[in-house]
PDB file of C-alpha atoms and ligand atoms in Angstrom:
ATOM      1  CA  MET A   1       0.000   0.000   0.000  1.00 45.00           C
ATOM      2  CA  LYS A   2       2.847   2.307   0.981  1.00 50.00           C
ATOM      3  CA  LEU A   3       4.675   1.392  -2.223  1.00 51.00           C
ATOM      4  CA  LEU A   4       1.581   2.140  -4.312  1.00 48.00           C
ATOM      5  CA  SER A   5       1.182   5.571  -2.798  1.00 47.00           C
ATOM      6  CA  LEU A   6       4.914   6.187  -3.385  1.00 49.00           C
ATOM      7  CA  LEU A   7       4.525   5.234  -7.050  1.00 50.00           C
ATOM      8  CA  LYS A   8       1.456   7.424  -7.477  1.00 48.00           C
ATOM      9  CA  LYS A   9       3.033  10.406  -5.762  1.00 47.00           C
ATOM     10  CA  SER A  10       4.855  11.511  -8.869  1.00 49.00           C
ATOM     11  CA  LYS A  11       6.359  14.949  -8.878  1.00 49.00           C
ATOM     12  CA  ILE A  12       4.093  17.125 -10.953  1.00 80.00           C
ATOM     13  CA  GLY A  13       6.628  19.609 -12.180  1.00 93.00           C
ATOM     14  CA  SER A  14      10.292  20.518 -12.064  1.00 96.00           C
ATOM     15  CA  SER A  15      12.376  18.989  -9.281  1.00 94.00           C
ATOM     16  CA  ILE A  16      15.096  21.642  -9.343  1.00 96.00           C
ATOM     17  CA  GLN A  17      15.268  25.244  -8.183  1.00 96.00           C
ATOM     18  CA  TYR A  18      18.266  26.358 -10.238  1.00 97.00           C
ATOM     19  CA  GLN A  19      18.219  27.625 -13.808  1.00 97.00           C
ATOM     20  CA  ILE A  20      19.895  25.430 -16.416  1.00 98.00           C
ATOM     21  CA  LYS A  21      22.277  27.501 -18.475  1.00 95.00           C
ATOM     22  CA  PRO A  22      22.852  26.837 -22.191  1.00 95.00           C
ATOM     23  CA  ARG A  23      26.433  27.614 -23.331  1.00 94.00           C
ATOM     24  CA  LYS A  24      27.511  28.253 -26.883  1.00 92.00           C
ATOM     25  CA  VAL A  25      30.810  26.525 -27.556  1.00 94.00           C
ATOM     26  CA  LYS A  26      33.216  25.912 -30.394  1.00 91.00           C
ATOM     27  CA  PHE A  27      35.964  23.298 -30.484  1.00 95.00           C
ATOM     28  CA  GLU A  28      39.107  23.361 -32.589  1.00 94.00           C
ATOM     29  CA  TRP A  29      40.188  20.031 -34.066  1.00 96.00           C
ATOM     30  CA  GLN A  30      43.375  20.858 -36.026  1.00 96.00           C
ATOM     31  CA  GLN A  31      45.710  19.291 -33.453  1.00 96.00           C
ATOM     32  CA  THR A  32      43.612  16.289 -32.413  1.00 97.00           C
ATOM     33  CA  PRO A  33      45.124  12.944 -33.464  1.00 97.00           C
ATOM     34  CA  VAL A  34      43.052   9.803 -34.159  1.00 97.00           C
ATOM     35  CA  ASP A  35      44.601   8.226 -31.042  1.00 98.00           C
ATOM     36  CA  TRP A  36      43.511  11.166 -28.919  1.00 98.00           C
ATOM     37  CA  ILE A  37      44.543   9.190 -25.834  1.00 98.00           C
ATOM     38  CA  PRO A  38      48.167   8.344 -26.697  1.00 98.00           C
ATOM     39  CA  ASN A  39      48.837   4.606 -27.218  1.00 97.00           C
ATOM     40  CA  GLN A  40      45.181   3.760 -26.597  1.00 98.00           C
ATOM     41  CA  PRO A  41      43.685   3.237 -30.068  1.00 98.00           C
ATOM     42  CA  PHE A  42      40.833   1.020 -28.847  1.00 98.00           C
ATOM     43  CA  VAL A  43      39.685   3.497 -26.182  1.00 98.00           C
ATOM     44  CA  SER A  44      40.179   6.452 -28.567  1.00 98.00           C
ATOM     45  CA  TYR A  45      38.020   4.843 -31.270  1.00 98.00           C
ATOM     46  CA  PHE A  46      35.420   3.835 -28.746  1.00 97.00           C
ATOM     47  CA  VAL A  47      35.010   7.374 -27.467  1.00 97.00           C
ATOM     48  CA  ASN A  48      35.268   8.792 -31.004  1.00 98.00           C
ATOM     49  CA  GLU A  49      32.237   6.743 -31.987  1.00 97.00           C
ATOM     50  CA  ILE A  50      30.033   8.834 -29.682  1.00 97.00           C
ATOM     51  CA  ASN A  51      30.563  11.714 -32.145  1.00 97.00           C
ATOM     52  CA  MET A  52      28.552   9.683 -34.658  1.00 96.00           C
ATOM     53  CA  ILE A  53      25.901   8.320 -32.288  1.00 96.00           C
ATOM     54  CA  LEU A  54      24.959  11.556 -30.584  1.00 97.00           C
ATOM     55  CA  PRO A  55      24.008  14.278 -33.112  1.00 97.00           C
ATOM     56  CA  ALA A  56      20.997  12.517 -34.695  1.00 97.00           C
ATOM     57  CA  GLY A  57      19.776  11.319 -31.291  1.00 97.00           C
ATOM     58  CA  GLU A  58      20.114  14.701 -29.622  1.00 98.00           C
ATOM     59  CA  PHE A  59      18.396  16.564 -32.480  1.00 98.00           C
ATOM     60  CA  TRP A  60      15.597  13.997 -32.153  1.00 98.00           C
ATOM     61  CA  PHE A  61      15.294  14.862 -28.430  1.00 98.00           C
ATOM     62  CA  CYS A  62      14.968  18.529 -29.450  1.00 98.00           C
ATOM     63  CA  ARG A  63      12.249  17.864 -32.063  1.00 98.00           C
ATOM     64  CA  LEU A  64      10.141  15.751 -29.725  1.00 98.00           C
ATOM     65  CA  TYR A  65      10.533  18.167 -26.805  1.00 98.00           C
ATOM     66  CA  ASN A  66       9.537  21.098 -29.015  1.00 98.00           C
ATOM     67  CA  LYS A  67       6.470  19.089 -30.076  1.00 98.00           C
ATOM     68  CA  VAL A  68       5.295  18.430 -26.509  1.00 98.00           C
ATOM     69  CA  LEU A  69       6.290  21.854 -25.139  1.00 98.00           C
ATOM     70  CA  PRO A  70       2.713  23.260 -25.375  1.00 98.00           C
ATOM     71  CA  GLN A  71       1.469  20.377 -23.189  1.00 97.00           C
ATOM     72  CA  ILE A  72       3.648  21.405 -20.209  1.00 97.00           C
ATOM     73  CA  SER A  73       1.628  23.157 -17.535  1.00 96.00           C
ATOM     74  CA  ASP A  74       4.420  23.734 -15.006  1.00 96.00           C
ATOM     75  CA  GLU A  75       6.218  27.006 -15.771  1.00 97.00           C
ATOM     76  CA  LYS A  76       9.581  26.020 -14.220  1.00 98.00           C
ATOM     77  CA  LEU A  77       9.576  22.667 -16.017  1.00 98.00           C
ATOM     78  CA  LYS A  78       8.857  24.499 -19.259  1.00 98.00           C
ATOM     79  CA  GLN A  79      11.948  26.666 -18.657  1.00 98.00           C
ATOM     80  CA  ASP A  80      13.997  23.548 -17.854  1.00 98.00           C
ATOM     81  CA  VAL A  81      12.836  21.877 -21.079  1.00 98.00           C
ATOM     82  CA  LYS A  82      13.654  24.959 -23.171  1.00 98.00           C
ATOM     83  CA  ALA A  83      17.168  25.133 -21.675  1.00 98.00           C
ATOM     84  CA  PHE A  84      17.552  21.360 -22.172  1.00 98.00           C
ATOM     85  CA  ILE A  85      16.674  21.749 -25.861  1.00 98.00           C
ATOM     86  CA  ARG A  86      19.296  24.462 -26.292  1.00 97.00           C
ATOM     87  CA  GLN A  87      21.961  22.417 -24.492  1.00 97.00           C
ATOM     88  CA  GLU A  88      21.238  19.248 -26.473  1.00 98.00           C
ATOM     89  CA  ALA A  89      21.253  21.126 -29.794  1.00 98.00           C
ATOM     90  CA  MET A  90      24.688  22.523 -28.885  1.00 97.00           C
ATOM     91  CA  HIS A  91      25.953  19.049 -27.927  1.00 97.00           C
ATOM     92  CA  ALA A  92      24.789  17.716 -31.297  1.00 98.00           C
ATOM     93  CA  GLN A  93      26.537  20.553 -33.164  1.00 97.00           C
ATOM     94  CA  ALA A  94      29.768  20.127 -31.217  1.00 97.00           C
ATOM     95  CA  HIS A  95      29.947  16.379 -31.928  1.00 97.00           C
ATOM     96  CA  ALA A  96      28.967  16.926 -35.563  1.00 97.00           C
ATOM     97  CA  SER A  97      31.912  19.330 -35.883  1.00 96.00           C
ATOM     98  CA  ALA A  98      34.221  16.516 -34.736  1.00 96.00           C
ATOM     99  CA  ASN A  99      32.857  14.291 -37.526  1.00 96.00           C
ATOM    100  CA  LYS A 100      33.374  16.950 -40.187  1.00 95.00           C
ATOM    101  CA  GLU A 101      36.502  18.767 -39.056  1.00 95.00           C
ATOM    102  CA  TYR A 102      38.388  15.949 -37.353  1.00 97.00           C
ATOM    103  CA  LEU A 103      37.476  12.349 -38.233  1.00 96.00           C
ATOM    104  CA  SER A 104      36.557  12.896 -41.909  1.00 96.00           C
ATOM    105  CA  LEU A 105      39.721  14.967 -42.451  1.00 96.00           C
ATOM    106  CA  ARG A 106      41.735  12.038 -41.113  1.00 97.00           C
ATOM    107  CA  ASN A 107      40.194   9.782 -43.787  1.00 95.00           C
ATOM    108  CA  ILE A 108      37.817   7.951 -41.484  1.00 96.00           C
ATOM    109  CA  ASP A 109      34.497   7.089 -43.087  1.00 97.00           C
ATOM    110  CA  VAL A 110      31.756   8.336 -40.767  1.00 97.00           C
ATOM    111  CA  GLU A 111      28.905   8.260 -43.312  1.00 97.00           C
ATOM    112  CA  ARG A 112      27.834   4.647 -42.766  1.00 97.00           C
ATOM    113  CA  ASN A 113      27.385   5.199 -39.012  1.00 98.00           C
ATOM    114  CA  LEU A 114      25.685   8.577 -39.479  1.00 98.00           C
ATOM    115  CA  LYS A 115      23.206   7.070 -41.972  1.00 98.00           C
ATOM    116  CA  LEU A 116      22.253   4.365 -39.483  1.00 98.00           C
ATOM    117  CA  MET A 117      21.549   6.990 -36.822  1.00 97.00           C
ATOM    118  CA  ASP A 118      19.563   9.114 -39.274  1.00 97.00           C
ATOM    119  CA  PHE A 119      17.406   6.099 -40.084  1.00 98.00           C
ATOM    120  CA  LEU A 120      16.844   5.289 -36.423  1.00 97.00           C
ATOM    121  CA  PHE A 121      16.084   8.786 -35.167  1.00 97.00           C
ATOM    122  CA  GLY A 122      14.860  10.444 -38.355  1.00 97.00           C
ATOM    123  CA  LYS A 123      12.622   7.619 -39.621  1.00 97.00           C
ATOM    124  CA  LEU A 124      11.960   4.789 -37.173  1.00 98.00           C
ATOM    125  CA  LEU A 125      11.411   6.949 -34.065  1.00 97.00           C
ATOM    126  CA  ALA A 126       9.913   9.923 -35.933  1.00 98.00           C
ATOM    127  CA  ASP A 127       6.434  11.376 -35.291  1.00 97.00           C
ATOM    128  CA  GLN A 128       5.389   9.275 -38.274  1.00 96.00           C
ATOM    129  CA  PRO A 129       7.432   6.071 -37.874  1.00 97.00           C
ATOM    130  CA  LEU A 130       8.658   4.905 -41.294  1.00 96.00           C
ATOM    131  CA  GLY A 131       6.282   7.449 -42.829  1.00 95.00           C
ATOM    132  CA  LEU A 132       3.156   5.853 -41.299  1.00 95.00           C
ATOM    133  CA  SER A 133       0.833   8.196 -39.469  1.00 95.00           C
ATOM    134  CA  VAL A 134       0.015   7.207 -35.903  1.00 95.00           C
ATOM    135  CA  PRO A 135      -3.780   7.066 -35.266  1.00 96.00           C
ATOM    136  CA  LYS A 136      -4.928  10.038 -33.166  1.00 93.00           C
ATOM    137  CA  PRO A 137      -5.938   7.976 -30.079  1.00 94.00           C
ATOM    138  CA  LEU A 138      -2.443   6.414 -29.979  1.00 96.00           C
ATOM    139  CA  GLU A 139      -0.466   9.597 -30.574  1.00 96.00           C
ATOM    140  CA  HIS A 140       0.008  10.384 -26.878  1.00 96.00           C
ATOM    141  CA  GLN A 141       1.151   6.807 -26.176  1.00 96.00           C
ATOM    142  CA  TRP A 142       3.677   7.020 -29.016  1.00 97.00           C
ATOM    143  CA  ASP A 143       5.008  10.299 -27.601  1.00 97.00           C
ATOM    144  CA  LEU A 144       5.142   8.823 -24.108  1.00 97.00           C
ATOM    145  CA  PHE A 145       7.031   5.743 -25.313  1.00 96.00           C
ATOM    146  CA  ARG A 146       9.614   7.993 -26.938  1.00 97.00           C
ATOM    147  CA  LEU A 147       9.799  10.330 -23.910  1.00 98.00           C
ATOM    148  CA  GLY A 148      10.412   7.218 -21.800  1.00 97.00           C
ATOM    149  CA  ILE A 149      13.286   6.227 -24.080  1.00 97.00           C
ATOM    150  CA  ILE A 150      14.791   9.704 -23.689  1.00 98.00           C
ATOM    151  CA  ALA A 151      14.434   9.589 -19.886  1.00 97.00           C
ATOM    152  CA  THR A 152      16.214   6.212 -19.816  1.00 97.00           C
ATOM    153  CA  VAL A 153      18.977   7.424 -22.160  1.00 97.00           C
ATOM    154  CA  GLU A 154      19.392  10.540 -20.030  1.00 98.00           C
ATOM    155  CA  HIS A 155      19.956   8.358 -16.982  1.00 97.00           C
ATOM    156  CA  MET A 156      22.768   6.689 -18.936  1.00 97.00           C
ATOM    157  CA  THR A 157      24.233   9.984 -20.122  1.00 97.00           C
ATOM    158  CA  CYS A 158      24.273  11.183 -16.505  1.00 98.00           C
ATOM    159  CA  VAL A 159      26.121   8.007 -15.455  1.00 98.00           C
ATOM    160  CA  LEU A 160      28.619   8.430 -18.312  1.00 97.00           C
ATOM    161  CA  GLY A 161      28.822  12.158 -17.568  1.00 98.00           C
ATOM    162  CA  LYS A 162      29.958  11.398 -14.028  1.00 98.00           C
ATOM    163  CA  TYR A 163      32.497   8.882 -15.335  1.00 98.00           C
ATOM    164  CA  VAL A 164      34.169  11.407 -17.647  1.00 98.00           C
ATOM    165  CA  LEU A 165      33.833  14.372 -15.302  1.00 98.00           C
ATOM    166  CA  TYR A 166      35.755  12.673 -12.491  1.00 98.00           C
ATOM    167  CA  ASN A 167      38.205  10.863 -14.792  1.00 98.00           C
ATOM    168  CA  GLN A 168      41.709  12.321 -14.282  1.00 97.00           C
ATOM    169  CA  TYR A 169      43.547   9.393 -15.858  1.00 98.00           C
ATOM    170  CA  TRP A 170      42.995  10.301 -19.526  1.00 98.00           C
ATOM    171  CA  GLN A 171      44.641  13.656 -18.853  1.00 98.00           C
ATOM    172  CA  GLN A 172      47.554  11.970 -17.049  1.00 98.00           C
ATOM    173  CA  LEU A 173      48.078   9.819 -20.147  1.00 98.00           C
ATOM    174  CA  GLY A 174      48.392  12.990 -22.244  1.00 98.00           C
ATOM    175  CA  ALA A 175      44.918  13.066 -23.834  1.00 98.00           C
ATOM    176  CA  ASP A 176      44.181  15.699 -26.467  1.00 98.00           C
ATOM    177  CA  PRO A 177      42.828  18.802 -24.666  1.00 97.00           C
ATOM    178  CA  SER A 178      40.036  19.509 -27.221  1.00 97.00           C
ATOM    179  CA  MET A 179      38.503  16.042 -27.081  1.00 97.00           C
ATOM    180  CA  LEU A 180      38.939  15.923 -23.327  1.00 98.00           C
ATOM    181  CA  ASP A 181      37.133  19.245 -22.981  1.00 98.00           C
ATOM    182  CA  LEU A 182      34.354  18.131 -25.368  1.00 97.00           C
ATOM    183  CA  VAL A 183      33.528  15.007 -23.369  1.00 98.00           C
ATOM    184  CA  LYS A 184      33.884  16.699 -19.988  1.00 98.00           C
ATOM    185  CA  TRP A 185      31.845  19.772 -21.012  1.00 97.00           C
ATOM    186  CA  HIS A 186      29.157  17.486 -22.418  1.00 98.00           C
ATOM    187  CA  GLY A 187      29.249  15.195 -19.371  1.00 98.00           C
ATOM    188  CA  ALA A 188      28.971  18.156 -17.003  1.00 98.00           C
ATOM    189  CA  GLU A 189      25.936  19.555 -18.834  1.00 98.00           C
ATOM    190  CA  GLU A 190      24.341  16.094 -18.776  1.00 98.00           C
ATOM    191  CA  ILE A 191      24.653  16.263 -14.985  1.00 98.00           C
ATOM    192  CA  GLU A 192      23.329  19.817 -14.902  1.00 98.00           C
ATOM    193  CA  HIS A 193      20.140  18.852 -16.802  1.00 98.00           C
ATOM    194  CA  ARG A 194      19.786  15.290 -15.421  1.00 98.00           C
ATOM    195  CA  THR A 195      16.308  15.872 -13.941  1.00 98.00           C
ATOM    196  CA  VAL A 196      14.593  17.278 -17.028  1.00 98.00           C
ATOM    197  CA  ALA A 197      13.802  14.167 -19.079  1.00 98.00           C
ATOM    198  CA  PHE A 198      12.576  12.258 -16.032  1.00 97.00           C
ATOM    199  CA  ASP A 199      10.436  15.168 -14.800  1.00 97.00           C
ATOM    200  CA  LEU A 200       8.940  15.671 -18.247  1.00 98.00           C
ATOM    201  CA  TYR A 201       8.200  11.965 -18.717  1.00 97.00           C
ATOM    202  CA  ARG A 202       6.292  11.842 -15.445  1.00 96.00           C
ATOM    203  CA  HIS A 203       4.654  15.234 -15.939  1.00 97.00           C
ATOM    204  CA  LEU A 204       3.039  14.020 -19.153  1.00 97.00           C
ATOM    205  CA  GLY A 205       1.833  10.764 -17.601  1.00 95.00           C
ATOM    206  CA  GLY A 206       4.787   8.357 -18.013  1.00 95.00           C
ATOM    207  CA  GLY A 207       4.352   5.336 -15.754  1.00 91.00           C
ATOM    208  CA  TYR A 208       6.668   3.331 -13.546  1.00 92.00           C
ATOM    209  CA  ILE A 209       6.341  -0.197 -14.970  1.00 93.00           C
ATOM    210  CA  ALA A 210       7.317   0.952 -18.470  1.00 93.00           C
ATOM    211  CA  ARG A 211      10.759   1.833 -17.091  1.00 91.00           C
ATOM    212  CA  TYR A 212      11.548  -1.896 -16.933  1.00 92.00           C
ATOM    213  CA  TYR A 213      11.083  -2.714 -20.595  1.00 92.00           C
ATOM    214  CA  LEU A 214      12.401   0.683 -21.713  1.00 94.00           C
ATOM    215  CA  SER A 215      15.595   0.000 -19.766  1.00 93.00           C
ATOM    216  CA  VAL A 216      16.059  -3.305 -21.582  1.00 92.00           C
ATOM    217  CA  VAL A 217      15.392  -1.691 -24.990  1.00 93.00           C
ATOM    218  CA  VAL A 218      17.734   1.230 -24.277  1.00 95.00           C
ATOM    219  CA  ILE A 219      20.659  -0.673 -22.784  1.00 95.00           C
ATOM    220  CA  ALA A 220      20.630  -3.263 -25.589  1.00 95.00           C
ATOM    221  CA  GLY A 221      20.189  -0.551 -28.231  1.00 96.00           C
ATOM    222  CA  VAL A 222      22.879   1.796 -26.933  1.00 96.00           C
ATOM    223  CA  LEU A 223      25.519  -0.882 -26.333  1.00 97.00           C
ATOM    224  CA  GLY A 224      24.776  -2.561 -29.689  1.00 97.00           C
ATOM    225  CA  LEU A 225      24.961   0.688 -31.675  1.00 97.00           C
ATOM    226  CA  TRP A 226      28.056   1.860 -29.838  1.00 98.00           C
ATOM    227  CA  VAL A 227      30.011  -1.355 -30.407  1.00 98.00           C
ATOM    228  CA  ASP A 228      28.805  -1.701 -34.010  1.00 98.00           C
ATOM    229  CA  GLY A 229      29.844   1.874 -34.841  1.00 98.00           C
ATOM    230  CA  ALA A 230      33.206   1.591 -33.055  1.00 98.00           C
ATOM    231  CA  ALA A 231      33.892  -1.668 -34.948  1.00 98.00           C
ATOM    232  CA  HIS A 232      33.194   0.093 -38.262  1.00 97.00           C
ATOM    233  CA  ILE A 233      35.737   2.865 -37.650  1.00 97.00           C
ATOM    234  CA  MET A 234      38.298   0.438 -36.195  1.00 97.00           C
ATOM    235  CA  ARG A 235      38.059  -1.807 -39.266  1.00 96.00           C
ATOM    236  CA  GLN A 236      39.395   1.085 -41.352  1.00 96.00           C
ATOM    237  CA  ASP A 237      42.635   1.165 -39.354  1.00 96.00           C
ATOM    238  CA  LYS A 238      45.344  -1.206 -40.511  1.00 95.00           C
ATOM    239  CA  ARG A 239      46.263  -2.003 -36.911  1.00 96.00           C
ATOM    240  CA  PHE A 240      42.863  -3.726 -36.579  1.00 96.00           C
ATOM    241  CA  LYS A 241      42.513  -4.986 -40.151  1.00 89.00           C
ATOM    242  CA  SER A 242      43.491  -8.614 -39.470  1.00 93.00           C
ATOM    243  CA  ILE A 243      41.003  -8.790 -36.571  1.00 96.00           C
ATOM    244  CA  HIS A 244      38.158  -7.277 -38.661  1.00 96.00           C
ATOM    245  CA  PRO A 245      36.176  -6.091 -35.609  1.00 97.00           C
ATOM    246  CA  SER A 246      32.417  -6.628 -35.726  1.00 97.00           C
ATOM    247  CA  VAL A 247      29.553  -6.298 -33.260  1.00 97.00           C
ATOM    248  CA  PHE A 248      28.716  -9.928 -34.047  1.00 97.00           C
ATOM    249  CA  LYS A 249      32.175 -11.259 -33.166  1.00 97.00           C
ATOM    250  CA  PRO A 250      33.239 -11.750 -29.534  1.00 97.00           C
ATOM    251  CA  TRP A 251      36.617  -9.990 -29.932  1.00 98.00           C
ATOM    252  CA  ILE A 252      35.432  -6.390 -29.532  1.00 98.00           C
ATOM    253  CA  TRP A 253      33.262  -7.195 -26.510  1.00 98.00           C
ATOM    254  CA  ARG A 254      36.080  -9.214 -24.881  1.00 98.00           C
ATOM    255  CA  GLU A 255      38.608  -6.466 -25.596  1.00 98.00           C
ATOM    256  CA  TRP A 256      36.321  -3.829 -24.069  1.00 98.00           C
ATOM    257  CA  TYR A 257      35.918  -5.989 -20.962  1.00 98.00           C
ATOM    258  CA  ARG A 258      39.647  -6.809 -20.813  1.00 98.00           C
ATOM    259  CA  ILE A 259      40.724  -3.139 -20.973  1.00 98.00           C
ATOM    260  CA  SER A 260      38.164  -2.129 -18.343  1.00 98.00           C
ATOM    261  CA  GLN A 261      39.459  -4.901 -16.060  1.00 97.00           C
ATOM    262  CA  GLN A 262      43.053  -3.865 -16.686  1.00 96.00           C
ATOM    263  CA  ASP A 263      42.170  -0.370 -15.457  1.00 97.00           C
ATOM    264  CA  ASN A 264      38.630   0.969 -15.159  1.00 96.00           C
ATOM    265  CA  ARG A 265      39.997   4.490 -15.492  1.00 97.00           C
ATOM    266  CA  LEU A 266      40.699   3.666 -19.168  1.00 98.00           C
ATOM    267  CA  MET A 267      37.081   2.746 -19.905  1.00 98.00           C
ATOM    268  CA  PRO A 268      34.128   1.658 -17.785  1.00 97.00           C
ATOM    269  CA  SER A 269      33.198  -2.025 -17.884  1.00 97.00           C
ATOM    270  CA  PRO A 270      30.140  -2.916 -19.996  1.00 96.00           C
ATOM    271  CA  LEU A 271      28.797  -4.900 -17.035  1.00 96.00           C
ATOM    272  CA  TRP A 272      29.177  -1.870 -14.771  1.00 96.00           C
ATOM    273  CA  LEU A 273      27.223   0.210 -17.301  1.00 96.00           C
ATOM    274  CA  VAL A 274      24.391  -2.342 -17.327  1.00 95.00           C
ATOM    275  CA  SER A 275      24.400  -2.477 -13.519  1.00 96.00           C
ATOM    276  CA  GLN A 276      23.960   1.304 -13.385  1.00 95.00           C
ATOM    277  CA  GLN A 277      20.436   0.838 -14.784  1.00 92.00           C
ATOM    278  CA  LEU A 278      19.352  -0.861 -11.553  1.00 92.00           C
ATOM    279  CA  GLY A 279      19.072   2.401  -9.631  1.00 92.00           C
ATOM    280  CA  TYR A 280      16.791   3.760 -12.345  1.00 94.00           C
ATOM    281  CA  LEU A 281      14.384   0.849 -11.815  1.00 93.00           C
ATOM    282  CA  MET A 282      13.850   1.537  -8.125  1.00 93.00           C
ATOM    283  CA  PRO A 283      10.514   3.148  -7.199  1.00 91.00           C
ATOM    284  CA  TRP A 284      12.337   5.806  -5.190  1.00 92.00           C
ATOM    285  CA  TYR A 285      14.680   6.751  -8.065  1.00 94.00           C
ATOM    286  CA  ASP A 286      15.349  10.480  -8.027  1.00 95.00           C
ATOM    287  CA  PRO A 287      17.775  11.943 -10.611  1.00 96.00           C
ATOM    288  CA  VAL A 288      18.659  14.784  -8.222  1.00 96.00           C
ATOM    289  CA  GLN A 289      20.462  12.190  -6.069  1.00 95.00           C
ATOM    290  CA  GLU A 290      22.398  10.785  -9.050  1.00 95.00           C
ATOM    291  CA  ALA A 291      25.116  13.433  -9.198  1.00 96.00           C
ATOM    292  CA  LYS A 292      26.341  16.709  -7.764  1.00 97.00           C
ATOM    293  CA  THR A 293      25.354  19.813  -9.708  1.00 98.00           C
ATOM    294  CA  GLU A 294      28.106  21.863  -8.010  1.00 98.00           C
ATOM    295  CA  ASP A 295      30.823  19.537  -9.375  1.00 98.00           C
ATOM    296  CA  ALA A 296      29.412  19.905 -12.881  1.00 98.00           C
ATOM    297  CA  LEU A 297      29.271  23.701 -12.567  1.00 97.00           C
ATOM    298  CA  ALA A 298      32.801  23.782 -11.152  1.00 97.00           C
ATOM    299  CA  TYR A 299      34.019  22.145 -14.379  1.00 97.00           C
ATOM    300  CA  LEU A 300      31.827  24.293 -16.622  1.00 96.00           C
ATOM    301  CA  ASN A 301      33.239  27.430 -15.016  1.00 94.00           C
ATOM    302  CA  HIS A 302      36.723  26.311 -16.104  1.00 93.00           C
ATOM    303  CA  SER A 303      36.007  24.464 -19.347  1.00 93.00           C
ATOM    304  CA  PRO A 304      38.125  26.169 -22.045  1.00 91.00           C
ATOM    305  CA  ALA A 305      35.286  25.910 -24.604  1.00 89.00           C
ATOM    306  CA  ALA A 306      32.657  27.255 -22.174  1.00 83.00           C
ATOM    307  CA  LYS A 307      35.027  30.097 -21.165  1.00 82.00           C
ATOM    308  CA  ARG A 308      35.568  31.052 -24.812  1.00 80.00           C
ATOM    309  CA  ALA A 309      31.766  31.141 -25.168  1.00 73.00           C
ATOM    310  CA  ILE A 310      31.463  33.600 -22.270  1.00 66.00           C
ATOM    311  CA  LEU A 311      34.144  35.817 -23.821  1.00 58.00           C
ATOM    312  CA  LYS A 312      32.278  35.804 -27.142  1.00 60.00           C
ATOM    313  CA  VAL A 313      28.986  36.822 -25.491  1.00 52.00           C
ATOM    314  CA  ALA A 314      30.659  39.536 -23.369  1.00 48.00           C
TER     315      ALA A 314
HETATM  316 FE1  FE2 B 401      23.714  15.740 -24.620  1.00 74.19          FE
HETATM  317 FE1  FE2 B 402      21.191  15.101 -22.062  1.00 74.19          FE
END
């Protein structure tokens, strides 16, 4: 009975008092090598793949959030969602610049991975999936399903955001400052806006039980796409040519696990990432408790790209 009342007592609006601040940034890629963490090609490719996964997904967040914006009745949540949209659009642009001005210029084919993401987020998960119009009575359910996916992904991006924000090891290994700043700036903003997707999902009627199957869909989808995309860019490198990495072959999964076991400051273990979903499935899950906003802001106040943005505005 107590549990039921806990589940029903959803927060109606925003769960934060502070204002989320969008920052305009620009990264320079001229000096960034493919192995942006020296002597760590596997880890470098793995992180580089996020440049291809994120833009289409984050622009999709923006489109869907703009669509449901008029349905938000809580003024503070509406402000949060507007700031979230501006942050996510900037993330997408920053990662897209890495594809164009960094990876493509180093002769890495990014098109195949980008096309896959465009299909997924531009067609399959569109307002009209694969061009089919959703019947009016089901439209809200379709939106809610997609908002639930975003809330689950945002839990993951907060977890990954914490991992990169507190990671000092990449810097000790001599990581490229631009890529390091990109992932830390992005991770810190993911922490800053970690409540928004969850608040919005619940505000518009998203239920608790759906979190279970959405978690399974999201974790399988994200890990599968990430490994598949990383394998595609690794295959182009002659150091990996004889292995011919593929999402369907055990090597890439074993190598990921092996490196994470060798030192989890190099990359987080895939099993650890899956285990991080457990907290999200608890009835008392509260994204506010997931991370410390002050740590994220402390980084954002020193991030070279965010500082350049302030100078430009001033
Ligand atoms: Fe983002
Ligand atoms: Fe986000």
